[in-house]
CSV table of C-alpha atoms in Angstrom, one decimal:
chain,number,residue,atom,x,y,z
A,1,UNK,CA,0.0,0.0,0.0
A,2,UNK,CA,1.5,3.7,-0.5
A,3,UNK,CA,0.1,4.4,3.2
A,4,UNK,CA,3.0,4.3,4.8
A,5,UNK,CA,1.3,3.0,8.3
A,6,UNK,CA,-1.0,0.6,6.1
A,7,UNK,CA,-0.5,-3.2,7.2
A,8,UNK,CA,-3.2,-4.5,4.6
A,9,UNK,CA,-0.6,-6.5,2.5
A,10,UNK,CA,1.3,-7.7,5.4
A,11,UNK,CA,-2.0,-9.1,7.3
A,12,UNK,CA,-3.5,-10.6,3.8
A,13,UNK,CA,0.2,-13.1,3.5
A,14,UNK,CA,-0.5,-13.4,8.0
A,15,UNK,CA,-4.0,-14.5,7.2
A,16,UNK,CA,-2.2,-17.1,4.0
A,17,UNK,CA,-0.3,-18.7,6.3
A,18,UNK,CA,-2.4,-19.2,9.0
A,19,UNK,CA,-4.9,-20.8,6.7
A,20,UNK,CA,-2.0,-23.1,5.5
A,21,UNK,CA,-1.7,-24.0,9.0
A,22,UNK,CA,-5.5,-25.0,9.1
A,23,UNK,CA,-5.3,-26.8,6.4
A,24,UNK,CA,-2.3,-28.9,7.8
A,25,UNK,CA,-4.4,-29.6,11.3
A,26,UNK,CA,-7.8,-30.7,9.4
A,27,UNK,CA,-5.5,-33.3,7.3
A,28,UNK,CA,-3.4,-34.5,11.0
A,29,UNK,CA,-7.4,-34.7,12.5
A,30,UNK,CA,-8.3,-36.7,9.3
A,31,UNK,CA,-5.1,-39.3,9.6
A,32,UNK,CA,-6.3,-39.5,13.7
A,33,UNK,CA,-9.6,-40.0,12.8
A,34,UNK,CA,-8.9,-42.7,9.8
A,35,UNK,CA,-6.3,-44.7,12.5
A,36,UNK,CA,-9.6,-45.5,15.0
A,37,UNK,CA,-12.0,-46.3,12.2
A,38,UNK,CA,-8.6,-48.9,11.2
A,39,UNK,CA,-8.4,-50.2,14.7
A,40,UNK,CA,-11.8,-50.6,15.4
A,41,UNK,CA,-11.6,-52.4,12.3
A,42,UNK,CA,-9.0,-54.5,12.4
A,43,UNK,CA,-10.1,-55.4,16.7
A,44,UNK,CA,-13.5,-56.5,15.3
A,45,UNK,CA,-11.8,-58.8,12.3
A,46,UNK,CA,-9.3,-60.1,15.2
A,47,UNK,CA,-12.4,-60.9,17.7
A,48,UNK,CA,-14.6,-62.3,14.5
A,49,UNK,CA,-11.9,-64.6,13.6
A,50,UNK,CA,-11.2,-66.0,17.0
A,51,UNK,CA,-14.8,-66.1,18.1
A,52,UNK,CA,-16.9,-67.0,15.8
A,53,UNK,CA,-17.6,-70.1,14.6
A,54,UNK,CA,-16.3,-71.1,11.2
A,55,UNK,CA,-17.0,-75.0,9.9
A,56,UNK,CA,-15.5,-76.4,12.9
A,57,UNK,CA,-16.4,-79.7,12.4
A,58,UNK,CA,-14.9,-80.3,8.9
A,59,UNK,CA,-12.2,-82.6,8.4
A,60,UNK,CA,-9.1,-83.1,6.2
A,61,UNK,CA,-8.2,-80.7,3.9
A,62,UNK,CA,-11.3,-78.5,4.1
A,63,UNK,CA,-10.4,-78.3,7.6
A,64,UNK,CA,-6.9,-77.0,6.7
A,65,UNK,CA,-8.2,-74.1,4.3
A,66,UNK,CA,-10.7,-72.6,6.9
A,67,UNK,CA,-7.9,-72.7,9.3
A,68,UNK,CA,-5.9,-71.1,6.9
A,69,UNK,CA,-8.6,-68.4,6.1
A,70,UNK,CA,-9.5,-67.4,9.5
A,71,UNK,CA,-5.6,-67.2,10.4
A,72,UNK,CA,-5.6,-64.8,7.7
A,73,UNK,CA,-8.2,-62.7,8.3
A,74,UNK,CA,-6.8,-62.7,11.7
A,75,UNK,CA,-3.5,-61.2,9.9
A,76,UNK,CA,-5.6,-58.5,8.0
A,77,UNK,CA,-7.0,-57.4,11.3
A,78,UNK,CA,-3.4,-57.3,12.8
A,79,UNK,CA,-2.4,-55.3,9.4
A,80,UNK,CA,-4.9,-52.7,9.9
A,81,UNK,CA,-4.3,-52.2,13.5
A,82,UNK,CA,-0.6,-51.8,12.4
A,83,UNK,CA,-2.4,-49.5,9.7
A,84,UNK,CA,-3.8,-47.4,12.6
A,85,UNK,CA,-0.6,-46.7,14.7
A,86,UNK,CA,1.4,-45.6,11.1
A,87,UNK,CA,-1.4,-43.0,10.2
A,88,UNK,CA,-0.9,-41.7,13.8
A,89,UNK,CA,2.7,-41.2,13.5
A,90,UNK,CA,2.1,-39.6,10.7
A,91,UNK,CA,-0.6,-37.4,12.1
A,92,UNK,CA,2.5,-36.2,14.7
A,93,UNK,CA,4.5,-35.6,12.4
A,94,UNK,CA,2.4,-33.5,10.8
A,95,UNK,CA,1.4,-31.5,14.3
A,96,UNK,CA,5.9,-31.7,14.6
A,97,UNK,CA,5.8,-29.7,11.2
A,98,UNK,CA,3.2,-27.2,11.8
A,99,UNK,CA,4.3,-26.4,15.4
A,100,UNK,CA,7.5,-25.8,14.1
A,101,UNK,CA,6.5,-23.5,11.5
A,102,UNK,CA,4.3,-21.8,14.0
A,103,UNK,CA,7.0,-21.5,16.6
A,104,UNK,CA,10.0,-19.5,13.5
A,105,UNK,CA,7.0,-17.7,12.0
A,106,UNK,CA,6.1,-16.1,15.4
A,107,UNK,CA,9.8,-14.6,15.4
A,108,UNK,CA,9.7,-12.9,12.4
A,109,UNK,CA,6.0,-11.4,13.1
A,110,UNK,CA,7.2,-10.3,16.9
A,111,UNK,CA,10.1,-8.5,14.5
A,112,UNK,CA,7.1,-7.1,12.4
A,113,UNK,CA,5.1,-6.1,15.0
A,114,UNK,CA,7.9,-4.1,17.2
A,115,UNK,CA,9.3,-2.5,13.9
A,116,UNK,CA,5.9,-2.2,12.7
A,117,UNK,CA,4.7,0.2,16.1
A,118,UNK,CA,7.9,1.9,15.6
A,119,UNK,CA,6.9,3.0,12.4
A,120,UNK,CA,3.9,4.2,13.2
A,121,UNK,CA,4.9,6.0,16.2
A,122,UNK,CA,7.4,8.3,14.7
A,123,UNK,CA,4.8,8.6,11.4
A,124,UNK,CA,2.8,10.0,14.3
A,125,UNK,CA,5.6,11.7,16.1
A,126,UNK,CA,6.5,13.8,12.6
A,127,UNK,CA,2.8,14.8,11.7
A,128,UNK,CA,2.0,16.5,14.5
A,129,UNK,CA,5.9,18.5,14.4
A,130,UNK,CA,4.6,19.3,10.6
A,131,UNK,CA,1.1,20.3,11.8
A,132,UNK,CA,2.8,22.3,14.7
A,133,UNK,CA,5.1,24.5,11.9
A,134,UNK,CA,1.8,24.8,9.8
A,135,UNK,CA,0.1,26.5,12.5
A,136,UNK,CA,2.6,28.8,13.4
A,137,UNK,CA,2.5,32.5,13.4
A,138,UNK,CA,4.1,33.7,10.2
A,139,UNK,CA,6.8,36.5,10.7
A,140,UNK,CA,5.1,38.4,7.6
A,141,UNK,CA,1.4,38.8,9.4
A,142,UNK,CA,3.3,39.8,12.4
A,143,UNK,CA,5.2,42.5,10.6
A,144,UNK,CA,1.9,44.0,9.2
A,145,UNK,CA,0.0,44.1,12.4
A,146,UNK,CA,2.8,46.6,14.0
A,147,UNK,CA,1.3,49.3,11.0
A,148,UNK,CA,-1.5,49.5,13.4
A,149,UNK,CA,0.0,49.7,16.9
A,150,UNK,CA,-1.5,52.5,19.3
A,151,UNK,CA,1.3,53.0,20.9
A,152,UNK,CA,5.3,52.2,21.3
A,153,UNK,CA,4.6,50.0,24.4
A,154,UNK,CA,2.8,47.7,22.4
A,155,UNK,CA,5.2,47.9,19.4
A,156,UNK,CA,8.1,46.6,22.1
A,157,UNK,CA,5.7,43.6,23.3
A,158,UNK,CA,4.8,42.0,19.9
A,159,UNK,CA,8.5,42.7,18.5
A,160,UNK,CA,9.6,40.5,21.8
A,161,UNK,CA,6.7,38.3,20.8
A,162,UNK,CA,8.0,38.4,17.3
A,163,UNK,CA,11.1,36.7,18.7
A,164,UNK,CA,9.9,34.2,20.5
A,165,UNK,CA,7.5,32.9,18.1
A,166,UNK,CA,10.3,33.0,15.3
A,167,UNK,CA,12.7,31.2,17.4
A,168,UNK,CA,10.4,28.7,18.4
A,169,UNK,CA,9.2,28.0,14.9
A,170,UNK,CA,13.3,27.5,14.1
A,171,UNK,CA,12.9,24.9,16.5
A,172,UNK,CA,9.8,23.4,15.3
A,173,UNK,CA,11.5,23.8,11.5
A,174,UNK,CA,14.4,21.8,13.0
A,175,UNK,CA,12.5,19.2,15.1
A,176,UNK,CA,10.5,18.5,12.3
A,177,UNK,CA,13.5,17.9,10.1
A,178,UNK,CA,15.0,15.8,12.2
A,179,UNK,CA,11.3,13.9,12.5
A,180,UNK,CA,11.3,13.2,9.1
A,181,UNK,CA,15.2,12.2,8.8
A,182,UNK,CA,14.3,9.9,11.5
A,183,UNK,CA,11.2,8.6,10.2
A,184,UNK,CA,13.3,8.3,6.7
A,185,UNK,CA,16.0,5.7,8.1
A,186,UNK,CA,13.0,3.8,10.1
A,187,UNK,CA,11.4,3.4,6.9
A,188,UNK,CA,14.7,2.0,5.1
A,189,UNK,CA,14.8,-0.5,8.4
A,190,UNK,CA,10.8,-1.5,7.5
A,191,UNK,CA,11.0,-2.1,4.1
A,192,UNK,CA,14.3,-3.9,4.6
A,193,UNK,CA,12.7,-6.3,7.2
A,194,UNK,CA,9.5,-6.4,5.4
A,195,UNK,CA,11.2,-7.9,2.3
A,196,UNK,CA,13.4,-10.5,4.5
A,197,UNK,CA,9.9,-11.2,6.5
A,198,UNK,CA,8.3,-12.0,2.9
A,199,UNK,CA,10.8,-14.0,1.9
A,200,UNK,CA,10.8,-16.1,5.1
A,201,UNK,CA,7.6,-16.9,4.4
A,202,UNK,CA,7.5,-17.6,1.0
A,203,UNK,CA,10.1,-20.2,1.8
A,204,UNK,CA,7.6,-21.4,4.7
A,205,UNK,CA,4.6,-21.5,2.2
A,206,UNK,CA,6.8,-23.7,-0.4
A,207,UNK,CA,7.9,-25.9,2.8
A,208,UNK,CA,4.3,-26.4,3.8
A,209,UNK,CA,2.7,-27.4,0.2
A,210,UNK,CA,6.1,-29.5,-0.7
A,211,UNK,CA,5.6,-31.0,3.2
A,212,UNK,CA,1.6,-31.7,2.9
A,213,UNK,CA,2.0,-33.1,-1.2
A,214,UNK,CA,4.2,-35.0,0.1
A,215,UNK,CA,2.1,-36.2,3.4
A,216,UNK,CA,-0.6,-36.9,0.9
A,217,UNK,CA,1.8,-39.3,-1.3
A,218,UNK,CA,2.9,-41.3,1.5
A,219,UNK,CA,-0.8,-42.2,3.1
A,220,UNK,CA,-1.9,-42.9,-0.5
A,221,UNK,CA,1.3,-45.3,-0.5
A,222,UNK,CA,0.4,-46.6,2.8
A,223,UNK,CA,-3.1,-47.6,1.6
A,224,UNK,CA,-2.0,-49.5,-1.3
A,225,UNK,CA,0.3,-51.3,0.3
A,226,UNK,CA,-2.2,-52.5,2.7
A,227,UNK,CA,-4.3,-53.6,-0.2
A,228,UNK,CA,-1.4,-55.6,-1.5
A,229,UNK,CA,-0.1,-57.6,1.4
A,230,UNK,CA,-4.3,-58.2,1.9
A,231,UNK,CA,-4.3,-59.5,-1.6
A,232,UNK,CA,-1.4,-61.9,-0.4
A,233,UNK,CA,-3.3,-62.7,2.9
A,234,UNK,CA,-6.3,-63.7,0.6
A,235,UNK,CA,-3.9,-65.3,-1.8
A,236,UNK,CA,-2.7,-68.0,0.9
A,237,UNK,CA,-6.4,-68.5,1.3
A,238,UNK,CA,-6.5,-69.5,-2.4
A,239,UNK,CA,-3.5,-71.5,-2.4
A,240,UNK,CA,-4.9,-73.2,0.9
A,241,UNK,CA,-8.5,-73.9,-1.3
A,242,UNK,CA,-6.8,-75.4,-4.1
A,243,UNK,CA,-5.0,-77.9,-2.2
A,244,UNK,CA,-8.4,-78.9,-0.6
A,245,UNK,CA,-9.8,-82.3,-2.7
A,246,UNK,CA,-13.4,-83.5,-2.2
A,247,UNK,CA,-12.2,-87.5,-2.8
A,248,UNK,CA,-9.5,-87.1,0.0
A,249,UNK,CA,-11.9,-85.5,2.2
A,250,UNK,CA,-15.1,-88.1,1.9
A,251,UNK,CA,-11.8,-91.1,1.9
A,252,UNK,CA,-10.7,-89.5,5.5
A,253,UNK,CA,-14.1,-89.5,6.8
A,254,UNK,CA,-14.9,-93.0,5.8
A,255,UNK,CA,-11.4,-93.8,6.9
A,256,UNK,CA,-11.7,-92.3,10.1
A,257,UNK,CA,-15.7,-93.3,10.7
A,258,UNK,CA,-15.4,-96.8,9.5
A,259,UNK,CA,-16.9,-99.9,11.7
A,260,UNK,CA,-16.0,-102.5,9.0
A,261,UNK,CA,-16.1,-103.8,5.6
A,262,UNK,CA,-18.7,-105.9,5.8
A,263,UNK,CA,-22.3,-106.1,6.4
A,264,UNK,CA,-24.2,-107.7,9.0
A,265,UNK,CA,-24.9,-111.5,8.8
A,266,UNK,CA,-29.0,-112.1,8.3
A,267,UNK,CA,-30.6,-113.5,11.0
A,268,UNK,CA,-31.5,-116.8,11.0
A,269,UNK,CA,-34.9,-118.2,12.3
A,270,UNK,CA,-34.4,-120.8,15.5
A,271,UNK,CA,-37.3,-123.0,16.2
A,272,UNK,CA,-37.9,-123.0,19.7
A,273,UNK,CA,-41.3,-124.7,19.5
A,274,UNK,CA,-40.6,-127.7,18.4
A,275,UNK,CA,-36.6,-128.2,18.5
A,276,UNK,CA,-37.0,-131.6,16.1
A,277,UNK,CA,-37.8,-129.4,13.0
A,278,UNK,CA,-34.6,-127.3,13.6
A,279,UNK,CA,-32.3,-130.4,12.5
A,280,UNK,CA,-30.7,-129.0,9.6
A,281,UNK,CA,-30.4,-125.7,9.9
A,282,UNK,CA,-30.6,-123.2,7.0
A,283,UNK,CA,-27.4,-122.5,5.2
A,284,UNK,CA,-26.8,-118.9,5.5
A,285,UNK,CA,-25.6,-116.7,2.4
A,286,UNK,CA,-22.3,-115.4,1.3
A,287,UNK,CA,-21.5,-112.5,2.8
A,288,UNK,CA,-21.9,-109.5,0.3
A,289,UNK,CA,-19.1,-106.8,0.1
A,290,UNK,CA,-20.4,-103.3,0.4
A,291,UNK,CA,-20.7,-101.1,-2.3
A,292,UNK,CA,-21.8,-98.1,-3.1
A,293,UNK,CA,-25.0,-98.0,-4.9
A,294,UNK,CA,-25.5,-96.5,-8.7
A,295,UNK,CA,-28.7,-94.1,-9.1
A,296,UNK,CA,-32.1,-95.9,-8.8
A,297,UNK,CA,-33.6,-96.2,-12.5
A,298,UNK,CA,-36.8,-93.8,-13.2
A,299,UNK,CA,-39.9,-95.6,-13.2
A,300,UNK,CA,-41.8,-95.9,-15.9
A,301,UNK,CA,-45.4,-97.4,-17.1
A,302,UNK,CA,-46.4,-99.7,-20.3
A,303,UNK,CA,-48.5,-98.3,-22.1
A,304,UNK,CA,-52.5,-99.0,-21.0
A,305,UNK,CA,-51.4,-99.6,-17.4
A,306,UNK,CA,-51.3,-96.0,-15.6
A,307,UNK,CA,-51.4,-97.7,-12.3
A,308,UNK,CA,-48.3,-99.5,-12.3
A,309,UNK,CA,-45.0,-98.9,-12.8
A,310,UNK,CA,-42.1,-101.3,-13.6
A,311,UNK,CA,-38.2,-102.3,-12.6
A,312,UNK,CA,-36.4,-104.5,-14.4
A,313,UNK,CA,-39.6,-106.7,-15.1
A,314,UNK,CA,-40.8,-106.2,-11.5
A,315,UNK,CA,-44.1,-104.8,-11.4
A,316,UNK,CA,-45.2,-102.4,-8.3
A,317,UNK,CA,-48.5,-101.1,-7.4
């Protein structure tokens, strides 16, 4: 501003930088506030993997990939609790950076502020000497009022006055030089700190922006890597379900279940009646092997019989 006592420039880059800092302590609250939505999720993964019930009664290889899976998920909870604590450390750093900045910017605004009232105060200081000159009594006016003196008395009193007033407007002339040489090299010392005070904070500003991009880049980063080493979490879980096999699975349970490889003997008929008609006593069968049983044939009906139906040449009702 060409007002020499004007601050308007000066408080617009203040008001700059303080918004900076805003903007660095609403990204630090964001990072705080992302690291407990992370814990709380990860915790509840942790406490769902551990608690909650998840095919516990399989067997064999099945048995292995659930294990797998819910030790896994158990990791991803672990990795976002892990998650958590990074974004706070990075939320301190953050507060670290903008406390800093905060405590070398307030140095270089006490500077302002001290030079800033000194400024002011002789701007003040040297109006009031010029206003004091201005309203002096000029020597000339005094000259024509003694044309129109009564008497020689009162010639002798405004000549003395005439004096005074002109030696003390030498003063005032003087003073007021001396205001203004003063005010001059104060000036010189403002606009000399007020262009080192810019410049600070211009490198502050580029600090800040460079800092925060920077911030931003690394909790991006931190995010994708938490998606990758999920996707290898999940991968062991898909490694884990390939290995499972449904034959070896239903062969362990059979192996493990089994009571035998044959069936039971049928029971024979013992005559306790009359014990002479039990001489020769039925032969029993071979025993049949097991074996598994192929799908039962669809029954079907000749034609002009609706109410039967026929297997292999049996006929049912």
């Amino acid at each position: 501003s060409t007002d020499l006592t004007s601050t308007v420039g000066y408080d617009s880059i203040i008001q700059h930088l303080n918004d900076g800092r805003k903007n660095c302590k609403e990204f630090e609250d964001f990072l705080k506030e992302r690291a407990i939505i992370e814990e709380k999720y990860g915790k509840e993964l942790i406490n769902l993997s551990k608690k909650k019930p998840c095919g516990q009664t399989e067997l064999n290889t099945l048995k292995r990939s659930l294990d797998v899976f819910k030790q896994q998920i158990d990791n991803v909870g672990q990795g976002h609790i892990q998650l958590a604590q990074t974004l706070r450390e990075e939320a301190k750093k953050m507060e670290d950076f903008r406390e800093k900045q905060k405590l070398h910017r307030k140095k270089i605004e006490l500077i302002m502020e001290a030079i800033h009232k000194n400024r002011n105060v002789q701007y003040k200081k040297t109006m009031e000497v010029k206003q004091m000159c201005c309203c002096s009594l000029p020597c000339g006016a005094i000259g024509d009022a003694l044309l129109y003196l009564p008497s020689l008395s009162h010639f002798w009193q405004l000549f003395l006055k005439l004096a005074q007033t002109k030696s003390a407007l030498e003063d005032s002339d003087r003073s007021y030089q001396q205001s203004v040489t003063t005010l001059e090299k104060i000036r010189e010392e403002w606009h000399k700190e007020h262009i080192k005070a810019c410049e600070f904070f211009e490198t502050q500003e580029c600090e800040r922006i460079n800092y925060f991009r920077n911030a931003l880049w690394l909790h991006v980063n931190q995010l994708s890597l938490g998606c990758v080493q999920n996707d290898e979490k999940y991968e062991e879980i898909r490694k884990s379900l390939e290995m499972c096999s449904i034959e070896k699975d239903v062969d362990f349970f059979v192996n493990l279940r089994k009571t035998g490889s044959l069936a039971p003997a049928p029971v024979l008929y013992e005559n306790y009646y009359n014990t002479q008609r039990n001489v020769t006593p039925a032969r029993s069968p071979a025993p049949v092997p097991i074996s598994r049983r192929g799908p039962m044939p669809t029954p079907a009906s000749p034609p002009g019989e609706p109410d039967y139906a026929t297997v292999d040449g049996y006929s049912l009702v």
